[in-house]
């Protein structure tokens, strides 16, 4: 890739140090980032380039695998880095930055690893200093708003400065290998697509389970909650990739047009329906991975918050392909295990020839983390004499075992796609706003209800109401057991 300039606003923050710079380092080691590339970290602190490199060196030592930490690997990468002091809300320093970035022929990426309240003022400053030319791209992170109106305001502010084709709204779930593989699995195999519809699929489950609590995000999280933080973006994007029609090509807009149609097809969960189609929970003290942990309110240091740390809901995609197929979504903090997966359960065989022997339904399990991979559960005869006994067994494709080597982090792929100018894995403005349009009525109904989130014990799988949500329909949440 030709040398480029990457300017990270928030270059000393958690996102930059824990995710972006390690990802860039890997791309450098693989030879994709070449000498002459410049990476600028920006924040309000005063510090020298050398002090910044030292800070990044420490972060890389902490976040990279042991065999990647040799100075011979780290040092040349660190030489690509510089630090510039800029307060995004003040006037100083912009002229100097503009002078350094004057070469319009180089690709120039501004990564806004700062809160969304600063997006508008950064855009205005970049425009005022002539830094928005055709080779400029801007990357923004979630949260893009806290409802549809605020998302539209952020999009308007960015849209006044940049063309839509210059704006890369990142959802790192879309950069995960398994998520990209969903497209290959569906559209590269003649086997699945004919079955990928209501006639053959009984229901779909999407789970994103975390074991962590608030970490350092308390003030942000308490204003957000699980529905905004996880469902509006990551989980609805996953749902779109599962449910969309085959796009005509891999062109970014062909895929995004199809995802948008899914979002528009989501049946609204109106006021009266929230109580039976959604469950929100909040964790109480318990034990996670054998360690006692405090409850959400204790972590927060208050006893008044009604913010949900868990959501389960039943969604419906109202179109010909999916009519009557429920999509069950659940996500939460302080759950029993850290894992994300999509499970498609196929319908029962229409007639069993096996007498009393139960015949399990086929399931396709797409695991996003940990151990990215795909499992297809099929029914087999248990070998040996003594009558015909059946058991379901997985056809297992673990990416790590099959493809070997290191699985790249989502940010590696996504950052390089920005430099390459490929927006396929990024969200278009209308997608973000359509997702909020579906979420807003749920939030409003929760707000106006007197009910508090249901309590669940840290280390469990959420409140019992979440189990009831799916069991009412004669189904159960997937457990990865034979
Ligand atoms: P953080 O650790 O608080 O870092 C914020 C960064 O922004 C720091 O470098 C800070 O440096 C800088 N900054 C703040 N105000 C500034 C100003 N007025 N002018 C210039 N620099 C300023 O936050 P983070 O976790 O990196 O997250 C950044 C954004 O990404 C947030 O919106 C977050 O929601 C989003 N995000 C983060 C993650 C993650 O994994 N961390 C994941 C997804 C999305 P100074 O204070 O020294 O200026």
Short mmCIF file of C-alpha atoms and ligand atoms in Angstrom, two decimals:
data_model
loop_
_atom_site.label_atom_id
_atom_site.label_comp_id
_atom_site.label_asym_id
_atom_site.label_seq_id
_atom_site.Cartn_x
_atom_site.Cartn_y
_atom_site.Cartn_z
CA UNK A 1 0.00 0.00 0.00
CA UNK A 2 1.41 3.43 -0.91
CA UNK A 3 2.59 5.52 2.06
CA UNK A 4 -0.32 7.34 3.71
CA UNK A 5 -1.00 9.65 6.66
CA UNK A 6 -3.14 8.49 9.58
CA UNK A 7 -4.07 11.08 12.17
CA UNK A 8 -5.58 9.63 15.34
CA UNK A 9 -7.52 12.21 17.34
CA UNK A 10 -7.51 10.68 20.82
CA UNK A 11 -4.11 9.11 20.17
CA UNK A 12 -3.47 8.57 23.89
CA UNK A 13 -6.85 6.98 24.63
CA UNK A 14 -7.80 3.40 25.37
CA UNK A 15 -9.09 2.70 21.86
CA UNK A 16 -5.91 3.96 20.20
CA UNK A 17 -3.49 2.22 22.57
CA UNK A 18 -5.36 -1.06 23.00
CA UNK A 19 -6.83 -1.63 19.55
CA UNK A 20 -5.72 0.73 16.78
CA UNK A 21 -1.96 0.85 17.29
CA UNK A 22 -1.57 -2.93 17.86
CA UNK A 23 -3.62 -3.49 14.68
CA UNK A 24 -1.40 -1.08 12.72
CA UNK A 25 1.68 -2.79 14.08
CA UNK A 26 0.51 -6.15 12.71
CA UNK A 27 -0.17 -4.63 9.30
CA UNK A 28 3.31 -3.13 9.39
CA UNK A 29 4.92 -6.47 10.28
CA UNK A 30 3.03 -8.10 7.40
CA UNK A 31 4.47 -5.51 5.03
CA UNK A 32 1.19 -3.78 4.22
CA UNK A 33 2.26 -0.49 5.81
CA UNK A 34 5.47 0.71 4.24
CA UNK A 35 8.23 3.18 5.15
CA UNK A 36 7.14 6.75 4.49
CA UNK A 37 3.75 6.19 6.13
CA UNK A 38 3.12 8.65 8.95
CA UNK A 39 0.96 7.98 12.00
CA UNK A 40 0.16 10.98 14.20
CA UNK A 41 -1.26 10.63 17.70
CA UNK A 42 -3.10 13.76 18.87
CA UNK A 43 -4.38 14.77 22.30
CA UNK A 44 -4.28 17.71 24.71
CA UNK A 45 -1.23 16.60 26.72
CA UNK A 46 2.15 18.15 26.10
CA UNK A 47 4.64 15.45 25.23
CA UNK A 48 7.49 14.80 22.82
CA UNK A 49 7.45 12.30 19.99
CA UNK A 50 9.84 10.15 22.01
CA UNK A 51 7.59 10.18 25.09
CA UNK A 52 4.62 9.22 22.94
CA UNK A 53 6.54 6.37 21.32
CA UNK A 54 7.48 5.15 24.79
CA UNK A 55 3.81 5.16 25.78
CA UNK A 56 2.88 3.24 22.65
CA UNK A 57 5.81 0.85 23.18
CA UNK A 58 4.45 0.03 26.67
CA UNK A 59 0.96 -0.49 25.26
CA UNK A 60 2.23 -2.79 22.53
CA UNK A 61 4.29 -4.78 25.04
CA UNK A 62 1.10 -5.28 27.00
CA UNK A 63 -1.26 -6.11 24.15
CA UNK A 64 0.87 -8.05 21.67
CA UNK A 65 1.68 -11.74 21.77
CA UNK A 66 5.05 -12.47 23.34
CA UNK A 67 6.80 -13.36 20.08
CA UNK A 68 5.90 -9.99 18.53
CA UNK A 69 7.57 -7.87 21.21
CA UNK A 70 11.20 -8.00 20.11
CA UNK A 71 12.74 -4.52 19.75
CA UNK A 72 13.80 -5.40 16.20
CA UNK A 73 10.11 -5.64 15.32
CA UNK A 74 8.77 -2.78 17.46
CA UNK A 75 11.35 -0.05 16.89
CA UNK A 76 11.02 0.49 13.13
CA UNK A 77 7.24 0.66 13.54
CA UNK A 78 7.52 3.20 16.37
CA UNK A 79 9.58 5.45 14.09
CA UNK A 80 6.47 5.95 11.93
CA UNK A 81 4.77 7.60 14.93
CA UNK A 82 4.72 11.27 15.98
CA UNK A 83 2.73 13.16 18.57
CA UNK A 84 0.98 16.53 18.13
CA UNK A 85 -0.70 18.48 20.88
CA UNK A 86 -4.12 19.77 19.86
CA UNK A 87 -7.23 20.64 21.80
CA UNK A 88 -10.05 19.84 19.42
CA UNK A 89 -12.11 22.67 20.81
CA UNK A 90 -9.38 25.31 20.62
CA UNK A 91 -7.75 27.14 17.71
CA UNK A 92 -4.06 26.42 18.38
CA UNK A 93 -2.04 23.96 16.38
CA UNK A 94 -4.34 23.49 13.37
CA UNK A 95 -2.25 25.65 11.01
CA UNK A 96 0.87 23.61 11.81
CA UNK A 97 -1.04 20.36 11.32
CA UNK A 98 -2.37 21.57 7.97
CA UNK A 99 1.15 22.48 6.84
CA UNK A 100 2.41 19.00 7.71
CA UNK A 101 -0.43 17.38 5.81
CA UNK A 102 -0.21 19.66 2.80
CA UNK A 103 0.58 16.91 0.26
CA UNK A 104 -2.87 16.35 -1.25
CA UNK A 105 -1.74 13.36 -3.27
CA UNK A 106 -1.33 11.17 -0.17
CA UNK A 107 -4.28 9.33 1.33
CA UNK A 108 -5.09 11.06 4.59
CA UNK A 109 -7.19 9.34 7.23
CA UNK A 110 -8.54 11.18 10.28
CA UNK A 111 -9.58 8.69 12.95
CA UNK A 112 -11.93 10.27 15.48
CA UNK A 113 -11.13 8.13 18.55
CA UNK A 114 -12.85 10.74 20.74
CA UNK A 115 -16.39 11.18 22.02
CA UNK A 116 -19.10 12.02 19.43
CA UNK A 117 -19.65 15.43 21.05
CA UNK A 118 -16.35 16.45 19.41
CA UNK A 119 -17.10 15.16 15.88
CA UNK A 120 -18.79 18.38 14.75
CA UNK A 121 -16.05 20.71 15.96
CA UNK A 122 -13.29 18.51 14.45
CA UNK A 123 -15.09 18.53 11.11
CA UNK A 124 -15.42 22.31 11.15
CA UNK A 125 -11.71 22.75 12.00
CA UNK A 126 -10.60 20.36 9.27
CA UNK A 127 -12.70 22.24 6.77
CA UNK A 128 -11.45 25.64 7.90
CA UNK A 129 -7.86 24.47 7.40
CA UNK A 130 -8.41 22.93 3.98
CA UNK A 131 -7.98 19.35 5.19
CA UNK A 132 -11.04 17.79 3.56
CA UNK A 133 -9.86 17.18 -0.04
CA UNK A 134 -10.77 14.17 -2.16
CA UNK A 135 -8.06 11.93 -0.71
CA UNK A 136 -9.25 12.56 2.84
CA UNK A 137 -11.25 9.97 4.78
CA UNK A 138 -12.71 10.25 8.26
CA UNK A 139 -13.41 7.33 10.59
CA UNK A 140 -15.99 7.57 13.35
CA UNK A 141 -16.69 5.12 16.15
CA UNK A 142 -19.82 4.26 18.03
CA UNK A 143 -21.78 5.69 19.68
CA UNK A 144 -23.27 7.51 16.71
CA UNK A 145 -25.96 9.23 18.73
CA UNK A 146 -28.20 8.00 21.51
CA UNK A 147 -31.37 8.04 19.40
CA UNK A 148 -32.35 8.73 15.81
CA UNK A 149 -32.43 12.51 16.16
CA UNK A 150 -28.98 12.76 17.74
CA UNK A 151 -27.54 10.32 15.18
CA UNK A 152 -29.00 12.45 12.39
CA UNK A 153 -27.45 15.56 13.97
CA UNK A 154 -24.00 13.89 14.03
CA UNK A 155 -24.46 12.72 10.45
CA UNK A 156 -25.56 16.22 9.40
CA UNK A 157 -22.50 17.78 11.03
CA UNK A 158 -20.16 15.33 9.28
CA UNK A 159 -22.14 15.64 6.05
CA UNK A 160 -21.59 19.39 5.94
CA UNK A 161 -17.85 18.80 5.69
CA UNK A 162 -17.40 15.42 4.01
CA UNK A 163 -19.10 13.55 1.19
CA UNK A 164 -20.77 10.33 2.35
CA UNK A 165 -18.10 8.38 0.45
CA UNK A 166 -15.43 9.93 2.72
CA UNK A 167 -17.13 8.91 5.98
CA UNK A 168 -16.31 5.48 7.46
CA UNK A 169 -18.62 4.56 10.35
CA UNK A 170 -16.87 1.68 12.00
CA UNK A 171 -18.59 -1.31 13.58
CA UNK A 172 -15.74 -3.59 14.49
CA UNK A 173 -18.01 -6.65 14.48
CA UNK A 174 -18.16 -6.32 10.70
CA UNK A 175 -14.38 -6.73 10.52
CA UNK A 176 -14.40 -10.09 12.30
CA UNK A 177 -13.38 -12.98 10.10
CA UNK A 178 -16.45 -15.07 10.90
CA UNK A 179 -18.76 -12.20 10.09
CA UNK A 180 -17.09 -11.71 6.72
CA UNK A 181 -17.25 -15.45 6.29
CA UNK A 182 -21.04 -15.32 6.61
CA UNK A 183 -21.13 -13.77 3.16
CA UNK A 184 -18.83 -16.50 1.79
CA UNK A 185 -20.82 -19.23 3.52
CA UNK A 186 -24.17 -17.99 2.23
CA UNK A 187 -23.26 -16.92 -1.26
CA UNK A 188 -20.26 -19.13 -2.06
CA UNK A 189 -22.01 -22.43 -1.33
CA UNK A 190 -24.93 -23.71 -3.36
CA UNK A 191 -25.79 -25.84 -0.33
CA UNK A 192 -27.15 -23.26 2.09
CA UNK A 193 -28.93 -20.56 0.15
CA UNK A 194 -31.92 -22.69 -0.95
CA UNK A 195 -32.52 -23.57 2.72
CA UNK A 196 -31.97 -20.04 4.02
CA UNK A 197 -35.64 -19.10 4.40
CA UNK A 198 -38.79 -19.56 6.41
CA UNK A 199 -39.70 -22.87 4.75
CA UNK A 200 -36.62 -24.51 6.27
CA UNK A 201 -35.46 -22.36 9.16
CA UNK A 202 -37.36 -22.53 12.42
CA UNK A 203 -35.70 -19.60 14.16
CA UNK A 204 -32.47 -17.63 14.52
CA UNK A 205 -30.62 -16.74 17.72
CA UNK A 206 -27.93 -14.11 18.08
CA UNK A 207 -26.06 -13.93 21.38
CA UNK A 208 -23.33 -11.51 22.40
CA UNK A 209 -22.34 -12.39 25.96
CA UNK A 210 -19.69 -10.58 28.01
CA UNK A 211 -18.22 -11.52 31.37
CA UNK A 212 -16.88 -8.04 32.07
CA UNK A 213 -18.73 -5.41 34.07
CA UNK A 214 -18.36 -1.67 33.66
CA UNK A 215 -14.55 -1.51 33.46
CA UNK A 216 -13.65 2.14 32.92
CA UNK A 217 -16.79 2.97 31.00
CA UNK A 218 -19.21 3.63 33.88
CA UNK A 219 -20.28 7.17 33.04
CA UNK A 220 -20.76 6.38 29.35
CA UNK A 221 -22.44 3.04 29.94
CA UNK A 222 -24.94 4.24 32.51
CA UNK A 223 -26.26 6.76 29.97
CA UNK A 224 -26.32 4.15 27.24
CA UNK A 225 -27.30 0.64 28.39
CA UNK A 226 -27.15 -2.63 26.50
CA UNK A 227 -29.82 -1.83 23.90
CA UNK A 228 -27.96 1.24 22.62
CA UNK A 229 -24.46 -0.09 23.22
CA UNK A 230 -24.86 -3.51 21.59
CA UNK A 231 -28.19 -4.08 19.89
CA UNK A 232 -28.57 -0.87 17.85
CA UNK A 233 -25.25 -1.42 16.10
CA UNK A 234 -23.47 -4.79 16.36
CA UNK A 235 -26.44 -7.09 16.78
CA UNK A 236 -28.67 -5.46 14.18
CA UNK A 237 -25.75 -5.53 11.75
CA UNK A 238 -25.36 -9.27 12.36
CA UNK A 239 -29.09 -9.76 11.93
CA UNK A 240 -28.91 -7.87 8.61
CA UNK A 241 -26.10 -10.07 7.30
CA UNK A 242 -28.06 -13.21 8.19
CA UNK A 243 -31.37 -11.98 6.81
CA UNK A 244 -30.43 -9.93 3.74
CA UNK A 245 -31.21 -10.98 0.17
CA UNK A 246 -28.26 -11.92 -2.04
CA UNK A 247 -26.63 -8.68 -3.18
CA UNK A 248 -25.85 -8.38 -6.89
CA UNK A 249 -22.12 -8.06 -6.14
CA UNK A 250 -19.68 -7.34 -3.34
CA UNK A 251 -19.87 -3.62 -4.15
CA UNK A 252 -20.29 -1.68 -0.92
CA UNK A 253 -23.61 -0.14 -1.87
CA UNK A 254 -25.03 -3.40 -3.21
CA UNK A 255 -24.54 -4.95 0.25
CA UNK A 256 -25.60 -1.88 2.17
CA UNK A 257 -28.78 -1.54 0.10
CA UNK A 258 -29.72 -5.10 1.07
CA UNK A 259 -28.95 -4.54 4.75
CA UNK A 260 -31.05 -1.40 4.73
CA UNK A 261 -34.04 -3.33 3.33
CA UNK A 262 -33.78 -5.72 6.28
CA UNK A 263 -33.77 -2.84 8.75
CA UNK A 264 -36.84 -1.41 7.04
CA UNK A 265 -38.51 -4.83 7.23
CA UNK A 266 -38.09 -5.18 10.99
CA UNK A 267 -41.54 -5.24 12.51
CA UNK A 268 -41.78 -2.33 14.96
CA UNK A 269 -42.03 -3.33 18.60
CA UNK A 270 -44.71 -0.89 19.59
CA UNK A 271 -45.53 0.30 23.08
CA UNK A 272 -47.92 -2.49 24.06
CA UNK A 273 -45.60 -5.23 22.76
CA UNK A 274 -42.42 -4.38 24.67
CA UNK A 275 -43.51 -6.21 27.80
CA UNK A 276 -43.76 -9.58 26.03
CA UNK A 277 -41.19 -9.13 23.24
CA UNK A 278 -38.35 -7.59 25.26
CA UNK A 279 -36.64 -8.32 28.57
CA UNK A 280 -34.17 -5.98 30.22
CA UNK A 281 -32.03 -6.94 33.15
CA UNK A 282 -29.44 -5.55 35.53
CA UNK A 283 -26.84 -7.67 37.29
CA UNK A 284 -26.58 -8.12 41.02
CA UNK A 285 -23.51 -9.34 42.90
CA UNK A 286 -22.42 -12.86 42.03
CA UNK A 287 -19.40 -14.77 40.80
CA UNK A 288 -17.89 -14.73 37.32
CA UNK A 289 -15.23 -17.22 36.29
CA UNK A 290 -14.92 -18.30 39.94
CA UNK A 291 -14.36 -14.75 41.22
CA UNK A 292 -16.87 -12.78 43.34
CA UNK A 293 -17.98 -9.57 41.64
CA UNK A 294 -20.14 -6.68 42.83
CA UNK A 295 -23.50 -5.78 41.36
CA UNK A 296 -24.02 -3.05 38.78
CA UNK A 297 -25.27 -0.49 41.28
CA UNK A 298 -22.34 -1.11 43.64
CA UNK A 299 -19.91 -0.75 40.74
CA UNK A 300 -21.62 2.46 39.80
CA UNK A 301 -21.79 3.75 43.40
CA UNK A 302 -25.50 4.60 43.26
CA UNK A 303 -28.77 2.88 43.94
CA UNK A 304 -30.98 4.73 41.54
CA UNK A 305 -29.90 3.64 38.07
CA UNK A 306 -32.43 1.79 35.89
CA UNK A 307 -29.95 1.23 33.06
CA UNK A 308 -30.15 -2.23 31.54
CA UNK A 309 -27.01 -4.36 31.42
CA UNK A 310 -28.88 -7.19 29.68
CA UNK A 311 -31.41 -7.32 26.86
CA UNK A 312 -33.23 -10.20 25.27
CA UNK A 313 -35.76 -9.59 22.56
CA UNK A 314 -37.74 -11.28 19.86
CA UNK A 315 -37.61 -9.58 16.48
CA UNK A 316 -39.41 -10.33 13.26
CA UNK A 317 -38.32 -9.59 9.71
CA UNK A 318 -41.56 -8.99 7.86
CA UNK A 319 -40.84 -10.09 4.32
CA UNK A 320 -41.44 -13.14 2.11
CA UNK A 321 -38.21 -14.88 3.03
CA UNK A 322 -38.58 -14.65 6.80
CA UNK A 323 -42.31 -14.43 7.52
CA UNK A 324 -43.03 -16.13 10.84
CA UNK A 325 -39.35 -16.85 11.72
CA UNK A 326 -38.43 -15.31 15.06
CA UNK A 327 -34.99 -13.76 15.55
CA UNK A 328 -34.11 -13.99 19.24
CA UNK A 329 -31.38 -11.58 20.33
CA UNK A 330 -29.69 -11.48 23.71
CA UNK A 331 -26.72 -9.62 25.07
CA UNK A 332 -25.45 -8.75 28.51
CA UNK A 333 -22.61 -8.00 30.83
CA UNK A 334 -21.42 -10.23 33.66
CA UNK A 335 -22.86 -13.34 32.02
CA UNK A 336 -21.62 -16.88 32.55
CA UNK A 337 -19.31 -16.92 29.56
CA UNK A 338 -17.73 -14.60 27.01
CA UNK A 339 -19.03 -15.65 23.63
CA UNK A 340 -20.77 -14.35 20.55
CA UNK A 341 -22.61 -16.59 18.15
CA UNK A 342 -25.34 -16.80 15.56
CA UNK A 343 -27.42 -19.98 15.54
CA UNK A 344 -29.79 -20.98 12.76
CA UNK A 345 -32.07 -23.83 13.80
CA UNK A 346 -33.63 -25.75 10.95
CA UNK A 347 -37.14 -27.10 11.03
CA UNK A 348 -37.96 -30.61 12.26
CA UNK A 349 -37.98 -33.41 9.72
CA UNK A 350 -41.56 -33.56 8.37
CA UNK A 351 -42.02 -37.21 9.36
CA UNK A 352 -39.88 -39.35 11.65
CA UNK A 353 -39.28 -42.99 10.73
CA UNK A 354 -37.42 -43.62 14.01
CA UNK A 355 -40.32 -44.42 16.30
CA UNK A 356 -39.78 -43.04 19.79
CA UNK A 357 -36.19 -42.06 19.12
CA UNK A 358 -36.00 -38.26 19.21
CA UNK A 359 -34.61 -36.59 16.08
CA UNK A 360 -32.79 -33.34 16.91
CA UNK A 361 -33.16 -30.34 14.62
CA UNK A 362 -30.14 -29.39 12.53
CA UNK A 363 -28.34 -26.27 13.67
CA UNK A 364 -25.77 -24.10 11.99
CA UNK A 365 -23.69 -22.32 14.62
CA UNK A 366 -21.51 -19.44 13.53
CA UNK A 367 -19.19 -18.54 16.37
CA UNK A 368 -17.69 -15.07 16.40
CA UNK A 369 -15.73 -15.32 19.62
CA UNK A 370 -13.86 -16.98 21.14
CA UNK A 371 -12.63 -19.76 18.77
CA UNK A 372 -14.04 -18.30 15.56
CA UNK A 373 -15.56 -21.03 13.46
CA UNK A 374 -18.63 -22.75 12.09
CA UNK A 375 -20.36 -25.91 13.31
CA UNK A 376 -23.12 -27.76 11.53
CA UNK A 377 -24.98 -30.10 13.87
CA UNK A 378 -26.35 -33.15 12.13
CA UNK A 379 -28.09 -36.31 13.32
CA UNK A 380 -26.08 -39.54 13.25
CA UNK A 381 -26.59 -43.14 14.18
CA UNK A 382 -24.62 -44.11 17.26
CA UNK A 383 -22.33 -46.88 15.99
CA UNK A 384 -22.72 -50.45 17.23
CA UNK A 385 -25.42 -53.09 17.68
CA UNK A 386 -28.40 -52.82 20.00
CA UNK A 387 -30.96 -51.05 17.87
CA UNK A 388 -30.89 -47.75 16.12
CA UNK A 389 -30.00 -44.91 18.41
CA UNK A 390 -29.51 -41.36 17.21
CA UNK A 391 -27.29 -38.56 18.43
CA UNK A 392 -26.55 -35.12 17.07
CA UNK A 393 -22.89 -34.46 16.33
CA UNK A 394 -21.11 -31.39 15.03
CA UNK A 395 -19.31 -31.06 11.72
CA UNK A 396 -16.74 -28.68 13.06
CA UNK A 397 -14.76 -26.07 11.20
CA UNK A 398 -12.51 -24.18 13.59
CA UNK A 399 -10.74 -21.41 11.72
CA UNK A 400 -7.64 -21.62 13.88
CA UNK A 401 -7.23 -25.35 13.20
CA UNK A 402 -8.15 -25.24 9.53
CA UNK A 403 -6.34 -22.14 8.42
CA UNK A 404 -3.59 -22.12 11.04
CA UNK A 405 -1.60 -19.07 12.05
CA UNK A 406 -2.81 -15.95 13.79
CA UNK A 407 -6.39 -14.77 13.27
CA UNK A 408 -6.17 -11.06 12.40
CA UNK A 409 -8.06 -8.62 14.61
CA UNK A 410 -11.06 -6.86 13.11
CA UNK A 411 -9.37 -3.44 13.29
CA UNK A 412 -6.51 -4.61 11.05
CA UNK A 413 -8.82 -5.32 8.17
CA UNK A 414 -11.00 -2.27 8.79
CA UNK A 415 -8.14 0.23 9.04
CA UNK A 416 -6.60 -1.00 5.82
CA UNK A 417 -9.99 -0.89 4.09
CA UNK A 418 -10.22 2.80 4.96
CA UNK A 419 -6.79 3.47 3.46
CA UNK A 420 -7.75 1.43 0.41
CA UNK A 421 -11.02 3.34 0.10
CA UNK A 422 -13.26 0.28 0.44
CA UNK A 423 -16.38 1.09 2.50
CA UNK A 424 -18.00 -2.36 2.20
CA UNK A 425 -17.66 -3.20 5.90
CA UNK A 426 -18.71 0.23 7.16
CA UNK A 427 -22.17 1.55 7.92
CA UNK A 428 -23.87 4.02 5.66
CA UNK A 429 -25.76 6.93 7.13
CA UNK A 430 -29.21 5.57 6.27
CA UNK A 431 -28.42 2.21 7.94
CA UNK A 432 -27.47 3.87 11.22
CA UNK A 433 -30.58 6.00 11.24
CA UNK A 434 -32.89 3.13 10.22
CA UNK A 435 -31.49 1.04 13.09
CA UNK A 436 -32.23 3.85 15.53
CA UNK A 437 -35.75 4.19 14.13
CA UNK A 438 -36.43 0.61 15.21
CA UNK A 439 -34.75 1.02 18.60
CA UNK A 440 -36.31 4.37 19.60
CA UNK A 441 -39.86 3.08 20.32
CA UNK A 442 -38.46 0.33 22.56
CA UNK A 443 -36.46 2.89 24.51
CA UNK A 444 -39.48 5.16 24.77
CA UNK A 445 -41.70 2.33 26.03
CA UNK A 446 -39.14 1.32 28.64
CA UNK A 447 -38.80 4.91 29.73
CA UNK A 448 -42.51 5.39 30.24
CA UNK A 449 -42.99 2.08 32.05
CA UNK A 450 -42.79 1.94 35.82
CA UNK A 451 -41.00 -1.37 35.70
CA UNK A 452 -37.35 -1.63 36.65
CA UNK A 453 -34.96 -3.97 34.86
CA UNK A 454 -35.17 -7.56 36.14
CA UNK A 455 -32.36 -8.53 38.48
CA UNK A 456 -30.00 -11.34 37.49
CA UNK A 457 -27.04 -12.78 39.35
CA UNK A 458 -23.63 -11.99 37.89
CA UNK A 459 -22.30 -15.20 36.34
CA UNK A 460 -25.73 -16.44 35.22
CA UNK A 461 -27.31 -16.28 31.74
CA UNK A 462 -29.53 -13.32 32.60
CA UNK A 463 -32.94 -12.96 34.22
CA UNK A 464 -35.35 -15.88 34.18
CA UNK A 465 -37.71 -13.77 32.06
CA UNK A 466 -35.19 -14.11 29.21
CA UNK A 467 -35.49 -17.88 29.42
CA UNK A 468 -39.27 -17.54 29.49
CA UNK A 469 -39.18 -15.26 26.40
CA UNK A 470 -37.97 -18.12 24.21
CA UNK A 471 -39.44 -21.07 26.11
CA UNK A 472 -42.94 -19.64 25.73
CA UNK A 473 -42.50 -20.42 22.05
CA UNK A 474 -41.39 -24.01 22.77
CA UNK A 475 -37.71 -23.23 22.06
CA UNK A 476 -34.58 -22.88 24.17
CA UNK A 477 -31.42 -20.79 24.04
CA UNK A 478 -28.63 -22.71 22.35
CA UNK A 479 -26.07 -24.46 24.52
CA UNK A 480 -23.03 -25.89 22.82
CA UNK A 481 -23.39 -29.44 24.13
CA UNK A 482 -23.82 -32.81 22.43
P1 LIG B 1 -10.45 7.58 26.32
O1 LIG B 1 -9.56 6.49 26.78
O2 LIG B 1 -11.16 8.44 27.32
O3 LIG B 1 -9.59 8.51 25.36
C1 LIG B 1 -10.06 9.73 24.85
C2 LIG B 1 -8.94 10.36 24.04
O4 LIG B 1 -9.40 11.60 23.50
C3 LIG B 1 -7.70 10.69 24.86
O5 LIG B 1 -6.57 10.53 24.03
C4 LIG B 1 -7.92 12.16 25.19
O6 LIG B 1 -6.68 12.76 25.50
C5 LIG B 1 -8.52 12.64 23.89
N1 LIG B 1 -9.32 13.86 24.02
C6 LIG B 1 -10.41 14.04 24.81
N2 LIG B 1 -10.86 15.31 24.68
C7 LIG B 1 -10.05 15.93 23.78
C8 LIG B 1 -10.00 17.24 23.23
N3 LIG B 1 -10.89 18.19 23.56
N4 LIG B 1 -9.04 17.52 22.35
C9 LIG B 1 -8.14 16.57 21.99
N5 LIG B 1 -8.11 15.32 22.46
C10 LIG B 1 -9.07 15.00 23.37
O7 LIG B 1 -11.60 7.03 25.35
P2 LIG B 1 -11.53 5.74 24.40
O8 LIG B 1 -11.94 4.55 25.17
O9 LIG B 1 -10.25 5.72 23.67
O10 LIG B 1 -12.75 6.03 23.41
C11 LIG B 1 -12.75 7.07 22.45
C12 LIG B 1 -14.08 7.02 21.69
O11 LIG B 1 -14.19 5.78 21.01
C13 LIG B 1 -15.30 7.10 22.62
O12 LIG B 1 -16.33 7.79 21.96
C14 LIG B 1 -15.71 5.65 22.80
O13 LIG B 1 -17.10 5.51 23.08
C15 LIG B 1 -15.37 5.09 21.43
N6 LIG B 1 -15.09 3.64 21.47
C16 LIG B 1 -14.10 3.15 22.27
C17 LIG B 1 -13.84 1.79 22.27
C18 LIG B 1 -12.74 1.18 23.12
O14 LIG B 1 -12.48 -0.01 22.99
N7 LIG B 1 -12.08 1.96 23.96
C19 LIG B 1 -14.60 0.93 21.44
C20 LIG B 1 -15.59 1.48 20.64
C21 LIG B 1 -15.83 2.84 20.66
P3 LIG B 1 -6.56 14.05 26.45
O15 LIG B 1 -7.61 13.95 27.48
O16 LIG B 1 -5.16 14.00 26.98
O17 LIG B 1 -6.74 15.19 25.52
#
